[in-house]
Structure formats: structure tokens, C-alpha cells
Amino acid sequence: MSAAVQRGIRQASKTLPQRLCRASALRPLSRSSALSAPRSPASLHHPRTSSFSTMAALRSAAPAAAETREYDPEISDIADYVHNKPVNSDLAFDTARWVFLDTLGCGLEGLRFKECTKLLGPIVEGTVVPNGTKVPGTPFQLDPVNGAFNIGAMIRWLDYNDCWLAAEWGHPSDNLGAILAVADWITRTNKAGGNLAGGKTFTVRDVLEAMIKAHEIQGCLALLNSYNKVGLDHVVLVKVASTAVVSKMLGLSETQTADAVTQAWVDGQSLRTYRHTPNTMSRKSWAAGDACQRAVNLALKVLKGEKGIPTVLSAPVWGFYDVLFKGKKFEFQRPYGSYVMENVLFKVSYPAEFHSQTAVEASEKIHAQLKAMGKSAADIKEIVCRTHEACIRIIDKQFKPMDNFADRDHCIQYMCSVMLVFGRLTTSDYPDGSEAATSPLVESLRKKMRCVEDPQFTADYHDPALRTISNGLTVELNDGTKLDEVVVEAPLGHRLRREEAKPEILAKYKRHLEPHFGADKVKQLLELGQDPKRLEAMSVDEYVDLYTVKDSKFL
């Protein structure tokens, strides 16, 4: 290095502290000082733009303006909906009641599987949290964060509760894990003299309203935006929706709710790999519980004063859109209301991934037809399933080995084959070692079934006026006989078949109650569930107490 260069460096080092001192006076306000003044709700909805350049200010020695910290409109819209938009739809509340009962029943059914119960309970065995969340069907009383995981995991374990299908799919009732845990904890605490959320105690109607809003947030974000196409699991929407409604329940302000929602978007997002070959495994069954747990945890952090990340979605380079959504912004088909709850799909007939429900129903009809002909599944040469694109993308696994429970309940060929062979499809048909899982005929038959896309079925699937999940099966027999195609467009539990489904939903709920409770308790819960006024007026803690079990035979 030359002597001239060395002298230049020494001279620059002498003046650098002075330059830094002058420049620091011109920097924009820090985040803490910029947010120190209260922000009105209106400021959440009107992002400001400016051509002001910080570098120009530095060059001219003029003072720099404070950096504005407006929220992404997608964030502020969620906070505004949760805080300011009442739910006035009788249909939404009626549907929410059926979803509530069905979801609790599915959670109880999940407790019958050791793979599920081994994950439940307190972090430290024997811990009982005073005034904590009670977990239905168990003796556990937990903190609301772990309680949200427990409830969320058990209700999703069997993939048997409600469903929403759009550009993204998912199960909006998963949010009940967070909602019920927080409502129960707050109510018990306040009844014991606490002052959470201003001393509020929650009724079942409050829980139903929170469910309607969580359904709406998750469902509207899914209508036109496919997270699976960028490799993200749909439970990100459970986390966002649960965070939003739980924040309101905790008594957070509209701005704090926006902060909490931004924390949900910046939080680490689950990859879908645990739902697909070669990594299909049981995490898919507790992923929603994890999302509920994270949602409650994040909302509680904001309650303690943690701030948000206002442009978490749109920030160049580092925001969600650029990092995880290939630079695209979310698109919206409709404003938030109660559309999703009113149109949600009930999984009534079969514990099967929802894109296969109509195919399994068609298989049941074909099973009866074969029986009437004096034939069986052993006489089948080939099956063609005319279906929609999402079905092919998610559950078309014609030749993929069935390694575990998670593979089987997400394989349309396996589910239809079990129905064709045995005339049934139940939760007991998925575990390793079960009659269906070890059947050579099921294994050979599923390899004879291929899926082909029908573009019209795909279009109807996305049509907001239809939202059908169509499948058509054509069977050819070994003797050359070709049976007429059996098409089912809307499954039982679809809005178009809702009234037809209600007796079946109630029967399903009863089946799920009976292994856990005596006849008198089952009768009490069934009668209460069908009495909307009495149910909705009931305090949450008193209702949850009806589900507690001191000594469960399943734990």
C-alpha cells in the first residue's frame, strides 16, 4: 500500500466520527419513537405514499421526515373486521352450532388413537394450571397456549371435521383449538376474581361468533390464493385467523390486533412436505394444533407490549410476498362477512380427505351394484376416476406405497378401494396392521384406478356459486363389462345438501360421544346441542365441564 493511500485512510478515520455524529441527527425516527403516539383506527386503512428521499435530505442537510409505519391493507382489513364488523347472519350462527358440535365430537374420536394421546397433556407431567383451559375428554387443565395445542391436535387428528376448498384448502374449524382454550381460560380466571380482557366471561354464543370470524378470515384468504403451490402448508391460515380473533378476545385494541396478525405472518411457516411423498407422516395431524398454539402465544406477547411489523407482507426483499409468495400479492374475491361459515363443507359420511368424498360415495354405490350383480371388487379390471385438478395434485397416489396412516387417508385410490372391497370406510381402516391396510385385494385394486382431470369439474370447484367437488367413476370388469359412470358432484354436507346432512351430523356426534360418556351424559349433550337458545346462553366453562373426564380409558 502506498504512503499516499495510507495518509488518505488516516485522514478519513479522523473525520469519520464527526460525519457519523452529523448523519445520526438526520436519521428517521426509530420504530419505538415513531409508534409512541397513539394511532387512530382510521390510520390503519389509508397507507400514505411520498416521493421524499432520505438520501436527498442527507445531501441537502435538510432534516429527514419521520418514516411512516402504515400497515399493509391486508393486515388492517383483518383487524377492522374482527373489531368493527358484527355478525348478523342467523344462517351463520346456526351453521356454526353444527360445526361446534361436530368438531368437539371429532376431537373426542381422536382421543381413541394412541398416536394422538401421546402428544397431549401438560409439558411437565402432573401439572395442573389453576383456572386453566380444560381439555374435553381428558382430566387435563392447562395453560391456554398448551391447551390450544391439545384441543387443536385432537380435533384435527382424524381429518373428519369441516372443510373449505378453494385455491387453497383447509379446515376452518381447526381454529376452535385456540378459540375454546382462550375463552375457557379467561372465563375461569375472571370468575375466580381475575381481570383478563376487562373481566369478560364468555358464553357459547361468543365462541360461535369467534368461529364465524375465524372461518371467514381463513376462507377468504384461501379463495384465490394458493399457498400449497409455493410449498406452504394451509395451517398458516389457521395461525393468522386464530391470532386475529384471539387478540380481540384477549381485549387487545384494533392496532394491537394488527400487530399480532403481523407477528403471525412473520412467524416461521410450515412446509407441506409432511403431507406428500416421500415424507408423509403424522405431523399433518397435529400441524393445526401447532398453529393454534403459536397463535395464542403470539397474541399474549402483544398483550404484554410486543409491537408488530406493519409491512410484513409487502416489504421489498424481506417481506412475506417476496420471500415466500414469489412476489405476488394476495387477491381477494369478496370482503369479510359470514360467507365461509354459511358455505362450509361438513365431512359427514367418511373419514376421508375431502377431495375424495364424492369418489368414495360413488364407490359405495358401485359396491352395492356389484353385489346386486353377484360380483365383487375381485372382478374389477380397471377404474377411471374423472375428477378435478386439486384432487390429482393432493391425493392421486396410484402406485405410491402406503407406508402409514397418513399415506392411506390421503390416497384416493386406497379409500375408494377399501369401500369397493368391504363396503365401508372407517377410521379403523387406516392404521398399520388393520384388515384394510393388509388386504392384498385393496392393494391390487388401488393400482388399477387412474385419475384424469375434467376441466369442467375443476371450473365448478372454483365457481363461488357452485363450489362442488365432483368425481365420476367408471368401472370395467374382467369379463369386458363396462358399468355406467357414477358421478357425485356435491358430497353430503355441502351447502346444497345441508338439510339432508343434519341428521347424519347429529348421529356422527352421538357416535363420538358414546365411547367417553354414559348414556345420561350423552342424552344431556345431544339435547343441549339441539337447543340453540339454551346452548348459546351457557357460560363456556360450564359447557366445557360437561366434557371433562377424570379417568379416561384412552389416556
Coordinates of C-alpha atoms in Angstrom, one line a residue:
M1 CA 0.0 0.0 0.0
S2 CA 1.5 3.4 -1.0
A3 CA 2.2 6.1 1.6
A4 CA -0.3 8.4 -0.1
V5 CA -3.1 5.9 0.3
Q6 CA -2.2 5.3 4.0
R7 CA -2.3 9.1 4.6
G8 CA -5.7 9.2 3.0
I9 CA -7.1 6.5 5.2
R10 CA -5.7 8.1 8.4
Q11 CA -7.3 11.4 7.4
A12 CA -10.7 9.8 6.8
S13 CA -10.6 8.0 10.1
K14 CA -10.1 11.3 11.9
T15 CA -13.2 12.9 10.4
L16 CA -15.4 9.8 10.4
P17 CA -16.8 10.2 14.0
Q18 CA -17.8 13.8 13.2
R19 CA -19.6 12.7 10.0
L20 CA -21.4 9.9 11.8
C21 CA -22.5 12.3 14.5
R22 CA -23.9 14.7 11.9
A23 CA -25.6 11.9 10.0
S24 CA -27.3 10.4 13.1
A25 CA -29.2 13.6 13.7
L26 CA -30.7 13.2 10.2
R27 CA -31.9 9.6 10.5
P28 CA -35.6 8.8 10.5
L29 CA -37.2 8.2 13.9
S30 CA -36.8 4.8 15.3
R31 CA -39.7 2.4 15.4
S32 CA -40.3 2.9 19.1
S33 CA -40.5 6.7 18.7
A34 CA -42.5 6.6 15.5
L35 CA -45.2 4.5 17.2
S36 CA -45.1 6.3 20.6
A37 CA -48.1 8.5 19.6
P38 CA -51.5 6.7 19.6
R39 CA -52.7 5.7 16.2
S40 CA -56.3 6.1 15.3
P41 CA -58.1 3.1 13.7
A42 CA -58.5 5.1 10.6
S43 CA -54.7 5.3 10.2
L44 CA -54.7 1.5 9.7
H45 CA -56.6 1.8 6.4
H46 CA -55.0 4.6 4.4
P47 CA -51.4 4.0 3.6
R48 CA -49.6 7.2 2.7
T49 CA -47.1 7.5 -0.2
S50 CA -44.4 10.1 -0.5
S51 CA -41.7 10.9 -3.0
F52 CA -39.5 12.1 -0.2
S53 CA -36.0 10.7 -0.4
T54 CA -33.9 10.2 2.7
M55 CA -30.7 10.4 0.7
A56 CA -31.8 13.7 -0.9
A57 CA -32.3 15.1 2.6
L58 CA -28.8 14.0 3.7
R59 CA -27.3 15.6 0.6
S60 CA -29.1 18.9 1.2
A61 CA -28.5 18.8 5.0
A62 CA -32.3 19.2 5.4
P63 CA -33.9 17.3 8.4
A64 CA -35.4 14.0 7.3
A65 CA -39.1 13.4 7.8
A66 CA -40.2 10.7 10.2
E67 CA -40.7 7.3 8.5
T68 CA -44.4 6.4 8.3
R69 CA -45.3 2.9 9.6
E70 CA -48.7 2.2 8.0
Y71 CA -50.0 -1.3 8.0
D72 CA -50.3 -3.4 4.9
P73 CA -54.0 -3.0 3.9
E74 CA -54.4 -6.8 4.1
I75 CA -53.5 -6.6 7.8
S76 CA -55.6 -3.6 8.7
D77 CA -58.6 -5.1 6.9
I78 CA -58.4 -8.2 9.2
A79 CA -58.2 -6.1 12.3
D80 CA -61.1 -3.9 11.2
Y81 CA -63.3 -6.9 10.5
V82 CA -62.6 -8.5 13.8
H83 CA -63.2 -5.4 15.9
N84 CA -65.8 -3.5 13.9
K85 CA -68.0 -5.8 11.8
P86 CA -70.9 -7.5 13.7
V87 CA -72.2 -10.9 12.5
N88 CA -75.9 -10.6 11.7
S89 CA -76.5 -13.9 9.9
D90 CA -78.8 -16.4 11.5
L91 CA -77.6 -18.9 9.0
A92 CA -74.0 -18.4 10.0
F93 CA -74.8 -18.9 13.7
D94 CA -76.9 -22.0 13.0
T95 CA -74.2 -23.5 10.9
A96 CA -71.5 -22.6 13.5
R97 CA -73.5 -24.5 16.1
W98 CA -73.4 -27.6 14.0
V99 CA -69.7 -27.1 13.3
F100 CA -69.1 -26.7 17.0
L101 CA -70.8 -29.9 17.9
D102 CA -69.2 -31.8 15.1
T103 CA -65.7 -30.5 15.8
L104 CA -65.9 -31.4 19.5
G105 CA -67.1 -34.9 18.6
C106 CA -64.2 -35.4 16.2
G107 CA -61.8 -34.3 18.9
L108 CA -63.2 -37.0 21.2
E109 CA -62.9 -39.6 18.5
G110 CA -59.3 -38.6 18.0
L111 CA -58.6 -39.5 21.6
R112 CA -59.2 -43.1 20.8
F113 CA -55.8 -43.2 19.0
K114 CA -52.6 -43.5 21.0
E115 CA -50.7 -41.7 18.3
C116 CA -52.8 -38.7 19.2
T117 CA -53.0 -39.0 23.0
K118 CA -49.2 -39.5 23.4
L119 CA -48.8 -35.8 22.4
L120 CA -51.4 -34.4 24.8
G121 CA -51.3 -33.2 28.4
P122 CA -49.1 -30.8 30.3
I123 CA -45.5 -30.3 29.3
V124 CA -44.5 -31.4 32.8
E125 CA -46.5 -34.5 33.8
G126 CA -48.9 -33.8 36.7
T127 CA -49.1 -30.1 36.2
V128 CA -52.5 -28.5 36.8
V129 CA -52.9 -24.8 36.0
P130 CA -55.3 -23.0 38.3
N131 CA -58.3 -21.7 36.4
G132 CA -56.6 -23.1 33.2
T133 CA -58.1 -24.5 30.0
K134 CA -59.8 -27.8 30.3
V135 CA -59.3 -30.3 27.5
P136 CA -62.5 -32.1 26.6
G137 CA -62.5 -35.9 27.1
T138 CA -59.5 -35.7 29.5
P139 CA -58.6 -34.6 33.1
F140 CA -56.1 -32.1 31.8
Q141 CA -56.2 -28.4 32.9
L142 CA -53.5 -26.5 31.1
D143 CA -52.2 -23.0 30.3
P144 CA -54.0 -21.6 27.3
V145 CA -51.0 -22.0 25.0
N146 CA -50.6 -25.7 25.6
G147 CA -54.4 -26.0 25.9
A148 CA -54.8 -24.6 22.4
F149 CA -52.3 -27.3 21.1
N150 CA -54.1 -30.1 22.8
I151 CA -57.6 -29.1 21.6
G152 CA -56.3 -28.3 18.1
A153 CA -54.4 -31.5 17.7
M154 CA -57.3 -33.8 18.9
I155 CA -59.9 -32.2 16.7
R156 CA -57.8 -32.4 13.5
W157 CA -56.3 -35.8 14.2
L158 CA -58.6 -37.9 12.0
D159 CA -59.3 -35.3 9.3
Y160 CA -63.0 -35.8 9.9
N161 CA -64.3 -32.3 10.7
D162 CA -65.4 -29.4 8.4
C163 CA -63.5 -28.4 5.2
W164 CA -63.1 -25.4 2.9
L165 CA -61.9 -25.9 -0.7
A166 CA -60.8 -23.1 -3.0
A167 CA -57.4 -22.1 -4.5
E168 CA -56.2 -23.2 -1.0
W169 CA -57.9 -25.9 1.1
G170 CA -58.1 -26.3 4.8
H171 CA -60.3 -26.9 7.8
P172 CA -61.5 -23.7 9.4
S173 CA -62.8 -25.5 12.5
D174 CA -59.2 -26.1 13.4
N175 CA -59.3 -22.5 14.9
L176 CA -61.6 -23.8 17.7
G177 CA -58.4 -25.1 19.4
A178 CA -57.3 -21.5 20.0
I179 CA -60.8 -20.0 20.5
L180 CA -62.1 -22.5 23.0
A181 CA -58.8 -22.6 25.0
V182 CA -58.7 -18.8 25.4
A183 CA -62.4 -18.4 26.1
D184 CA -62.3 -21.1 28.8
W185 CA -59.2 -19.8 30.5
I186 CA -60.4 -16.2 30.5
T187 CA -63.8 -17.2 31.9
R188 CA -62.5 -19.4 34.6
T189 CA -59.9 -16.8 35.6
N190 CA -62.4 -13.9 35.8
K191 CA -64.9 -16.0 37.7
A192 CA -62.1 -16.6 40.2
G193 CA -61.6 -12.9 40.7
G194 CA -59.2 -12.1 37.8
N195 CA -59.5 -9.3 35.3
L196 CA -58.5 -10.6 32.0
A197 CA -60.0 -8.9 28.9
G198 CA -61.7 -6.4 31.2
G199 CA -63.2 -9.1 33.4
K200 CA -65.3 -10.6 30.5
T201 CA -66.8 -14.0 30.8
F202 CA -67.6 -15.8 27.5
T203 CA -70.8 -17.6 26.5
V204 CA -71.0 -20.3 23.9
R205 CA -72.5 -17.7 21.5
D206 CA -69.3 -15.7 21.9
V207 CA -67.4 -18.7 20.9
L208 CA -69.7 -19.2 17.8
E209 CA -69.1 -15.6 16.7
A210 CA -65.4 -16.0 17.0
M211 CA -65.6 -19.2 15.0
I212 CA -67.6 -17.4 12.3
K213 CA -64.9 -14.7 12.0
A214 CA -62.0 -17.2 12.1
H215 CA -63.7 -19.2 9.3
E216 CA -64.2 -16.0 7.3
I217 CA -60.6 -14.9 7.6
Q218 CA -59.1 -18.3 6.8
G219 CA -61.6 -19.0 4.0
C220 CA -61.4 -15.6 2.2
L221 CA -57.6 -15.7 2.3
A222 CA -57.9 -19.1 0.6
L223 CA -60.4 -18.3 -2.1
L224 CA -57.9 -17.0 -4.7
N225 CA -54.5 -17.6 -3.1
S226 CA -52.7 -21.0 -3.3
Y227 CA -50.2 -21.4 -0.5
N228 CA -49.6 -25.1 -1.4
K229 CA -48.3 -24.1 -4.9
V230 CA -45.3 -22.3 -3.2
G231 CA -44.8 -25.3 -0.8
L232 CA -46.5 -23.7 2.3
D233 CA -49.0 -25.7 4.4
H234 CA -52.5 -24.3 4.8
V235 CA -52.1 -24.1 8.6
V236 CA -50.5 -20.7 8.1
L237 CA -54.1 -19.5 7.7
V238 CA -55.2 -21.2 10.9
K239 CA -52.5 -19.3 12.7
V240 CA -53.4 -16.0 11.2
A241 CA -57.2 -16.4 11.7
S242 CA -56.8 -17.6 15.3
T243 CA -54.3 -14.9 16.1
A244 CA -56.8 -12.3 14.9
V245 CA -59.9 -13.5 16.8
V246 CA -58.0 -14.5 20.0
S247 CA -56.4 -11.0 20.1
K248 CA -59.9 -9.5 20.2
M249 CA -61.0 -12.0 22.9
L250 CA -58.0 -11.0 25.0
G251 CA -59.0 -7.4 25.0
L252 CA -56.3 -6.1 22.6
S253 CA -57.1 -2.9 20.7
E254 CA -57.5 -2.8 16.9
T255 CA -54.0 -1.7 16.5
Q256 CA -52.6 -4.4 18.8
T257 CA -54.7 -7.0 16.9
A258 CA -53.0 -5.8 13.7
D259 CA -49.6 -6.1 15.4
A260 CA -50.4 -9.7 16.5
V261 CA -51.5 -10.6 12.9
T262 CA -48.3 -9.3 11.5
Q263 CA -46.4 -11.5 14.0
A264 CA -48.4 -14.5 12.7
W265 CA -47.3 -13.7 9.1
V266 CA -43.6 -13.3 10.0
D267 CA -43.6 -16.4 12.2
G268 CA -41.9 -19.5 10.7
Q269 CA -44.3 -21.1 8.2
S270 CA -44.8 -24.9 7.9
L271 CA -43.8 -26.7 4.7
R272 CA -46.3 -29.1 3.2
T273 CA -43.7 -31.8 2.8
Y274 CA -45.1 -33.8 5.7
R275 CA -48.3 -34.3 3.6
H276 CA -46.6 -35.6 0.5
T277 CA -44.3 -38.4 -0.8
P278 CA -41.7 -39.3 0.4
N279 CA -42.3 -37.6 3.8
T280 CA -45.9 -38.2 4.5
M281 CA -46.2 -38.6 8.3
S282 CA -48.3 -37.8 11.4
R283 CA -47.3 -34.2 11.7
K284 CA -50.1 -33.4 9.3
S285 CA -52.5 -34.4 12.1
W286 CA -51.1 -32.1 14.8
A287 CA -50.0 -29.2 12.5
A288 CA -53.2 -27.3 13.2
G289 CA -52.7 -27.8 16.9
D290 CA -49.2 -26.2 16.5
A291 CA -50.8 -23.3 14.6
C292 CA -53.3 -22.7 17.4
Q293 CA -50.6 -22.9 20.0
R294 CA -48.5 -20.3 18.1
A295 CA -51.5 -18.0 17.6
V296 CA -52.3 -17.8 21.3
N297 CA -48.6 -17.4 22.2
L298 CA -48.2 -14.5 19.8
A299 CA -51.3 -12.7 20.9
L300 CA -50.2 -13.0 24.5
K301 CA -46.8 -11.5 23.6
V302 CA -48.6 -8.5 22.0
L303 CA -50.8 -8.2 25.1
K304 CA -47.5 -7.8 27.1
G305 CA -46.5 -4.9 24.8
E306 CA -44.7 -6.5 21.9
K307 CA -45.1 -4.5 18.7
G308 CA -45.8 -5.6 15.2
I309 CA -44.2 -5.5 11.7
P310 CA -46.6 -3.2 9.7
T311 CA -45.3 -4.1 6.2
V312 CA -44.6 -7.7 6.9
L313 CA -46.3 -8.7 3.7
S314 CA -45.2 -6.0 1.3
A315 CA -41.7 -5.1 2.4
P316 CA -39.3 -5.4 -0.5
V317 CA -36.9 -8.3 -0.4
W318 CA -37.7 -9.3 3.3
G319 CA -41.5 -9.4 3.3
F320 CA -43.7 -12.4 3.0
Y321 CA -44.6 -11.7 -0.6
D322 CA -41.0 -11.6 -1.8
V323 CA -39.7 -14.3 0.4
L324 CA -42.5 -16.9 0.4
F325 CA -45.1 -16.0 -2.3
K326 CA -42.9 -15.5 -5.4
G327 CA -43.5 -11.7 -5.3
K328 CA -47.3 -12.0 -5.8
K329 CA -49.8 -10.1 -3.6
F330 CA -52.9 -11.7 -2.2
E331 CA -56.0 -11.5 -4.2
F332 CA -59.5 -11.2 -2.8
Q333 CA -62.8 -12.3 -4.2
R334 CA -65.1 -10.7 -1.5
P335 CA -65.0 -8.6 1.6
Y336 CA -65.1 -10.2 5.0
G337 CA -68.6 -11.2 6.2
S338 CA -70.0 -14.6 7.0
Y339 CA -69.9 -16.3 3.6
V340 CA -67.4 -19.0 4.6
M341 CA -69.4 -20.3 7.6
E342 CA -72.6 -20.3 5.6
N343 CA -71.0 -22.3 2.8
V344 CA -68.6 -24.5 4.7
L345 CA -68.5 -28.3 3.9
F346 CA -69.3 -30.9 6.6
K347 CA -67.4 -34.1 6.4
V348 CA -70.4 -36.4 7.2
S349 CA -70.1 -39.8 5.6
Y350 CA -66.5 -40.8 5.6
P351 CA -63.2 -40.0 7.5
A352 CA -61.5 -39.3 4.2
E353 CA -59.7 -36.3 2.7
F354 CA -62.4 -34.1 1.3
H355 CA -61.5 -34.1 -2.4
S356 CA -62.3 -37.9 -2.3
Q357 CA -65.6 -37.7 -0.5
T358 CA -67.7 -37.8 -3.7
A359 CA -65.5 -40.6 -5.1
V360 CA -66.0 -42.7 -2.0
E361 CA -69.7 -42.1 -2.2
A362 CA -69.6 -43.2 -5.8
S363 CA -67.6 -46.3 -4.8
E364 CA -70.3 -47.2 -2.2
K365 CA -72.9 -47.1 -4.9
I366 CA -70.8 -49.3 -7.2
H367 CA -70.2 -51.7 -4.3
A368 CA -73.9 -52.2 -4.0
Q369 CA -74.3 -52.5 -7.8
L370 CA -71.6 -55.2 -8.0
K371 CA -73.3 -57.1 -5.1
A372 CA -76.6 -57.0 -6.9
M373 CA -74.9 -58.4 -10.0
G374 CA -73.4 -61.3 -8.0
K375 CA -69.9 -59.8 -8.4
S376 CA -67.3 -58.2 -6.2
A377 CA -64.3 -56.0 -6.3
A378 CA -62.2 -59.0 -7.3
D379 CA -64.0 -58.9 -10.7
I380 CA -62.7 -55.3 -11.5
K381 CA -60.2 -54.9 -14.3
E382 CA -59.9 -51.1 -14.3
I383 CA -61.3 -47.9 -12.7
V384 CA -61.2 -44.5 -14.2
C385 CA -61.8 -41.5 -11.9
R386 CA -62.9 -38.3 -13.7
T387 CA -62.0 -35.6 -11.3
H388 CA -60.8 -32.1 -10.6
E389 CA -57.3 -30.7 -10.6
A390 CA -56.9 -30.3 -6.9
C391 CA -57.7 -34.0 -6.3
I392 CA -55.0 -35.1 -8.6
R393 CA -52.5 -32.7 -7.1
I394 CA -53.1 -33.8 -3.5
I395 CA -54.4 -37.4 -3.2
D396 CA -53.7 -39.2 -6.6
K397 CA -51.2 -41.9 -5.4
Q398 CA -51.9 -44.8 -7.7
F399 CA -48.6 -46.6 -7.4
K400 CA -47.1 -44.9 -4.3
P401 CA -46.5 -47.5 -1.5
M402 CA -48.8 -46.9 1.5
D403 CA -46.3 -46.5 4.3
N404 CA -48.5 -45.3 7.1
F405 CA -51.9 -43.9 8.3
A406 CA -51.1 -40.5 6.8
D407 CA -50.5 -42.1 3.3
R408 CA -53.7 -44.0 3.4
D409 CA -56.1 -41.3 4.4
H410 CA -54.7 -39.1 1.7
C411 CA -54.8 -41.6 -1.2
I412 CA -58.0 -41.6 -3.3
Q413 CA -57.2 -45.0 -4.7
Y414 CA -56.8 -46.5 -1.3
M415 CA -60.0 -45.0 0.1
C416 CA -62.1 -46.0 -2.9
S417 CA -60.6 -49.5 -2.9
V418 CA -61.5 -50.1 0.7
M419 CA -65.1 -49.1 0.0
L420 CA -65.3 -51.3 -3.1
V421 CA -63.8 -54.3 -1.3
F422 CA -65.5 -54.0 2.1
G423 CA -68.5 -51.7 1.6
R424 CA -67.2 -49.4 4.3
L425 CA -64.6 -46.7 5.1
T426 CA -63.9 -46.0 8.8
T427 CA -61.1 -44.6 10.9
S428 CA -60.1 -48.2 11.8
D429 CA -59.2 -48.9 8.1
Y430 CA -56.1 -46.6 8.1
P431 CA -53.7 -47.9 10.8
D432 CA -50.9 -50.3 10.1
G433 CA -52.0 -53.9 10.6
S434 CA -55.6 -53.2 10.0
E435 CA -57.8 -55.5 7.8
A436 CA -57.9 -52.9 5.0
A437 CA -54.2 -52.0 5.2
T438 CA -53.1 -55.6 4.9
S439 CA -55.6 -56.6 2.3
P440 CA -53.9 -57.9 -1.0
L441 CA -57.2 -57.1 -2.9
V442 CA -57.2 -53.5 -1.7
E443 CA -53.5 -53.1 -2.7
S444 CA -54.0 -54.6 -6.1
L445 CA -57.3 -52.7 -6.8
R446 CA -55.9 -49.3 -6.0
K447 CA -53.2 -49.8 -8.6
K448 CA -56.0 -50.4 -11.2
M449 CA -57.5 -46.9 -10.6
R450 CA -56.3 -43.9 -12.5
C451 CA -57.3 -40.3 -12.3
V452 CA -58.0 -38.0 -15.2
E453 CA -58.8 -34.3 -14.9
D454 CA -62.1 -32.9 -16.2
P455 CA -61.6 -29.2 -16.8
Q456 CA -65.3 -28.5 -16.1
F457 CA -65.1 -30.3 -12.8
T458 CA -62.1 -28.0 -12.0
A459 CA -64.1 -24.9 -13.0
D460 CA -67.1 -25.9 -10.9
Y461 CA -64.8 -26.5 -8.0
H462 CA -63.7 -22.8 -8.1
D463 CA -67.1 -21.3 -9.0
P464 CA -68.4 -19.4 -6.0
A465 CA -72.0 -20.2 -6.9
L466 CA -71.3 -23.9 -7.0
R467 CA -68.1 -24.9 -5.1
T468 CA -68.8 -28.6 -6.0
I469 CA -66.2 -31.3 -5.5
S470 CA -67.1 -33.7 -8.4
N471 CA -65.9 -37.2 -9.0
G472 CA -67.1 -39.7 -11.5
L473 CA -66.1 -43.4 -11.5
T474 CA -66.2 -45.7 -14.5
V475 CA -65.6 -49.4 -13.8
E476 CA -64.6 -52.1 -16.3
L477 CA -64.9 -55.7 -15.3
N478 CA -62.6 -58.6 -16.2
D479 CA -65.3 -60.1 -18.5
G480 CA -65.3 -56.9 -20.5
T481 CA -68.5 -55.4 -19.0
K482 CA -68.3 -51.6 -18.6
L483 CA -70.5 -50.2 -15.9
D484 CA -72.2 -46.8 -16.4
E485 CA -70.2 -44.0 -14.9
V486 CA -71.4 -43.0 -11.4
V487 CA -71.0 -39.2 -10.8
V488 CA -71.4 -37.4 -7.5
E489 CA -71.0 -33.7 -7.7
A490 CA -71.8 -32.4 -4.2
P491 CA -71.0 -34.5 -1.2
L492 CA -73.3 -34.9 1.8
G493 CA -72.6 -31.9 4.0
H494 CA -72.3 -29.5 1.1
R495 CA -74.5 -26.4 1.3
L496 CA -76.7 -27.9 -1.5
R497 CA -77.3 -30.9 0.7
R498 CA -77.1 -29.3 4.2
E499 CA -80.5 -30.2 5.5
E500 CA -80.1 -33.8 4.3
A501 CA -76.8 -33.9 6.2
K502 CA -78.0 -32.6 9.6
P503 CA -79.5 -35.9 10.9
E504 CA -76.2 -37.6 9.9
I505 CA -74.1 -34.9 11.6
L506 CA -76.1 -35.5 14.8
A507 CA -75.7 -39.2 14.5
K508 CA -72.0 -38.8 14.0
Y509 CA -71.7 -36.6 17.1
K510 CA -73.6 -39.2 19.1
R511 CA -71.3 -42.0 17.9
H512 CA -68.3 -39.9 19.0
L513 CA -69.7 -39.1 22.4
E514 CA -70.7 -42.7 23.4
P515 CA -67.2 -44.2 24.0
H516 CA -66.4 -41.5 26.5
F517 CA -69.6 -40.9 28.5
G518 CA -72.5 -42.7 30.0
A519 CA -76.0 -42.8 28.4
D520 CA -77.3 -39.9 30.6
K521 CA -74.5 -37.6 29.7
V522 CA -74.8 -38.4 26.0
K523 CA -78.5 -37.7 26.2
Q524 CA -77.8 -34.4 28.0
L525 CA -75.3 -33.2 25.4
L526 CA -77.5 -34.2 22.5
E527 CA -80.5 -32.3 23.9
L528 CA -78.4 -29.2 24.7
G529 CA -76.8 -29.2 21.3
Q530 CA -80.3 -29.1 19.6
D531 CA -81.5 -26.2 21.9
P532 CA -79.8 -23.2 20.3
K533 CA -81.0 -20.6 22.8
R534 CA -80.0 -22.6 25.9
L535 CA -76.7 -23.6 24.4
E536 CA -75.7 -20.2 23.3
A537 CA -76.5 -18.6 26.6
M538 CA -74.4 -21.1 28.5
S539 CA -71.1 -20.0 30.1
V540 CA -68.1 -21.6 28.3
D541 CA -66.6 -23.0 31.4
E542 CA -69.8 -24.7 32.4
Y543 CA -70.2 -26.2 29.0
V544 CA -66.7 -27.5 28.8
D545 CA -67.1 -29.0 32.2
L546 CA -69.7 -31.3 30.7
Y547 CA -66.9 -32.9 28.6
T548 CA -64.3 -33.4 31.3
V549 CA -63.3 -37.0 32.2
K550 CA -61.5 -37.8 35.5
D551 CA -60.2 -41.2 34.4
S552 CA -60.2 -41.6 30.6
K553 CA -59.7 -45.2 29.4
F554 CA -58.0 -43.7 26.3
L555 CA -55.1 -41.9 28.1

